[in-house]
XYZ file of C-alpha atoms in Angstrom:
222
model
C -4.935 -8.306 -15.828
C -2.374 -10.450 -17.062
C -2.206 -13.866 -14.753
C 0.986 -14.760 -15.580
C 2.413 -11.897 -14.554
C 0.255 -11.675 -11.470
C 1.170 -14.994 -9.876
C 4.149 -16.096 -11.900
C 6.766 -12.976 -11.840
C 9.124 -14.220 -9.313
C 12.287 -12.409 -10.324
C 13.306 -8.941 -8.750
C 12.947 -6.136 -10.617
C 16.290 -4.514 -12.038
C 15.007 -1.707 -14.195
C 12.184 0.999 -14.698
C 11.323 -0.989 -18.010
C 10.840 -4.057 -16.058
C 8.959 -2.128 -13.498
C 6.506 -0.500 -16.050
C 5.827 -3.989 -17.357
C 4.867 -5.365 -14.157
C 2.410 -2.542 -13.362
C 1.119 -2.855 -16.453
C 0.467 -6.439 -16.042
C -1.281 -5.882 -12.824
C -3.612 -2.701 -13.814
C -6.199 -1.943 -16.510
C -5.033 0.059 -19.700
C -5.962 3.309 -18.116
C -3.720 2.948 -15.275
C -0.706 3.866 -16.834
C -2.052 7.317 -18.295
C -2.858 8.248 -14.372
C 0.489 6.751 -13.384
C 2.033 8.936 -15.863
C 0.182 11.975 -14.476
C 0.885 11.135 -11.025
C 5.036 11.282 -11.722
C 4.692 14.442 -13.395
C 2.454 15.764 -10.553
C 5.061 14.323 -7.869
C 8.108 15.709 -9.722
C 6.917 18.978 -9.235
C 5.384 18.686 -5.892
C 8.601 17.149 -4.391
C 10.391 20.576 -5.029
C 8.378 22.079 -2.178
C 7.797 19.417 -0.139
C 9.680 16.448 0.551
C 7.163 13.569 -0.550
C 9.915 10.998 -1.772
C 13.762 10.938 -1.729
C 15.039 13.210 -4.215
C 17.084 10.153 -5.700
C 14.429 7.990 -5.677
C 12.781 9.748 -8.613
C 15.037 8.455 -11.126
C 13.753 4.864 -10.494
C 10.052 5.680 -9.512
C 8.628 3.145 -11.159
C 10.450 0.862 -9.338
C 10.955 2.358 -5.919
C 7.347 3.816 -5.665
C 4.676 2.455 -8.208
C 5.493 -1.108 -8.860
C 6.704 -1.348 -4.876
C 3.185 -0.591 -4.083
C 1.006 -2.358 -6.992
C 2.863 -5.810 -6.151
C 0.777 -5.676 -3.427
C -1.908 -7.233 -5.768
C -0.228 -10.339 -6.144
C -1.334 -11.166 -2.533
C -5.095 -10.379 -2.884
C -6.923 -13.437 -4.579
C -9.375 -13.301 -7.189
C -11.711 -14.434 -4.619
C -11.129 -11.891 -2.349
C -14.126 -9.677 -2.097
C -12.521 -5.933 -1.406
C -15.399 -3.910 -0.263
C -12.518 -1.357 1.313
C -8.892 -0.850 0.943
C -7.548 0.751 3.895
C -4.162 2.347 3.365
C -2.176 3.762 6.956
C -0.029 6.848 7.110
C -0.354 6.999 2.991
C 1.973 10.100 2.989
C 2.795 10.683 -0.922
C 0.327 8.011 -2.083
C 2.369 4.662 -1.630
C 0.954 2.300 -1.394
C -2.485 3.540 -0.815
C -3.429 5.930 -3.865
C -1.286 3.874 -6.156
C -3.862 1.358 -5.160
C -6.732 3.201 -5.978
C -5.375 4.067 -8.973
C -4.713 0.239 -9.897
C -8.126 -0.469 -9.009
C -10.682 2.522 -9.394
C -13.862 0.640 -9.019
C -12.715 -0.396 -5.161
C -13.196 1.565 -2.458
C -9.855 2.916 -0.704
C -9.687 4.967 2.206
C -6.505 6.679 2.689
C -5.097 7.268 6.598
C -2.899 10.630 6.517
C -2.266 13.190 9.385
C 0.160 15.823 8.073
C -1.790 18.526 6.564
C 0.460 19.520 3.107
C 0.388 15.380 2.649
C -3.196 15.530 2.839
C -3.684 18.397 0.328
C -1.360 16.918 -2.169
C -3.635 13.519 -1.870
C -6.644 15.564 -2.302
C -5.358 17.126 -5.321
C -4.463 13.956 -6.552
C -7.582 12.412 -5.669
C -9.222 15.094 -7.983
C -6.588 15.377 -10.828
C -7.004 11.839 -11.525
C -10.527 11.313 -10.929
C -10.275 8.563 -8.577
C -14.295 9.089 -7.064
C -13.882 6.026 -5.151
C -10.932 7.256 -2.903
C -11.494 8.892 0.151
C -8.883 10.689 2.689
C -9.015 10.682 6.498
C -6.867 13.523 7.039
C -6.667 12.870 10.785
C -4.467 10.603 13.352
C -5.525 6.665 12.952
C -6.671 6.985 16.534
C -9.413 9.789 15.626
C -11.016 7.771 12.649
C -14.326 6.472 13.530
C -13.927 2.462 13.155
C -15.353 0.896 10.015
C -14.654 -2.609 8.277
C -11.731 -3.014 5.938
C -11.351 -6.052 3.502
C -7.701 -4.960 3.359
C -5.250 -3.069 5.206
C -2.194 -1.709 4.345
C 0.650 0.076 5.268
C 4.376 1.071 4.476
C 6.925 2.632 7.041
C 3.977 3.452 9.188
C 4.506 1.767 12.520
C 6.522 -0.836 14.302
C 4.454 -4.192 13.860
C 2.861 -4.780 17.026
C 1.871 -1.035 17.523
C 0.405 -0.923 13.785
C -1.977 -4.199 14.698
C -2.789 -2.550 17.950
C -3.816 0.725 16.335
C -5.517 -0.883 13.380
C -7.367 -3.699 14.866
C -10.758 -1.769 15.484
C -11.033 -2.043 11.590
C -10.194 -5.575 11.122
C -12.911 -8.368 10.513
C -12.692 -12.250 10.559
C -11.555 -11.644 6.702
C -9.343 -8.990 6.895
C -6.284 -9.371 5.123
C -3.005 -7.642 6.070
C -0.463 -6.408 3.751
C 2.458 -4.821 5.311
C 5.487 -3.849 3.075
C 8.460 -3.721 5.823
C 11.572 -3.280 4.019
C 14.807 -5.020 5.264
C 13.242 -5.419 8.828
C 10.112 -7.586 7.620
C 11.326 -10.852 9.154
C 12.991 -9.395 12.530
C 9.390 -7.611 13.180
C 7.604 -10.995 12.526
C 9.772 -12.720 14.996
C 9.548 -10.401 17.778
C 5.964 -10.589 18.069
C 4.005 -12.734 20.559
C 4.130 -16.525 19.612
C 0.365 -16.318 18.910
C 0.709 -13.311 16.719
C 4.162 -14.437 15.165
C 2.577 -17.894 13.880
C -0.123 -16.077 11.868
C 2.137 -13.910 10.021
C 4.509 -14.609 7.360
C 6.744 -12.737 5.076
C 6.658 -12.479 1.233
C 9.490 -11.545 -0.805
C 9.538 -8.173 -2.389
C 9.770 -8.018 -6.461
C 11.377 -4.184 -6.386
C 14.022 -5.064 -3.591
C 15.726 -8.549 -2.983
C 16.556 -7.376 0.876
C 12.864 -6.267 1.486
C 9.758 -8.339 2.712
C 6.012 -7.932 2.516
C 4.434 -9.066 6.340
C 1.180 -10.914 5.114
C -1.661 -12.148 7.477
C -5.349 -12.364 8.383
C -6.921 -10.289 10.819
C -9.047 -13.460 12.476
C -5.653 -14.775 13.835
C -3.992 -11.727 14.255
C -6.126 -9.895 16.983
C -4.726 -10.397 20.629
C -6.564 -12.649 22.925
């Protein structure tokens, strides 16, 4: 891992080469080859099912890979990640990307759509991600377990997301929630007790997007 990129990279990425550079700085050397394989499979599978917008494939490193991996910048080196839980994983972002970036971490992907589940299972096998497990059901039906980190991209409005996910949080759980352009608004709409416990960090892949960051201990409703 390159500390200068992990902590010091503040400019918004404007090209595929910059996105790839960011990913390379945050991941191990084997991860780049795995990401390239994932992208190859994604392009093929996207012709069969609409995993991501076709237009976004022209900037796949920026729109999907770097957009996911940048979440690692908010996980301190002191944080013990026993299990990373990703909600509504869909095509694999950010959860599958995190599993590629950190193949030694336990990563759990929650996705209820059958064809998406099949795609994720195929990628976990093809990429040899032995620590990655898929929960192919609605989140409400998943048995609770403690998560070190909870992530979600385009899963649900913030209040609903917090309510559905609190069964998986502990006093130390870190929430990393890419929310696009709605990040600030969604935080401002939370009840005061919750609102003061979350903040928005700027995205490195879109100047108008944000990432909602918070700690579960203080995020739990009274």
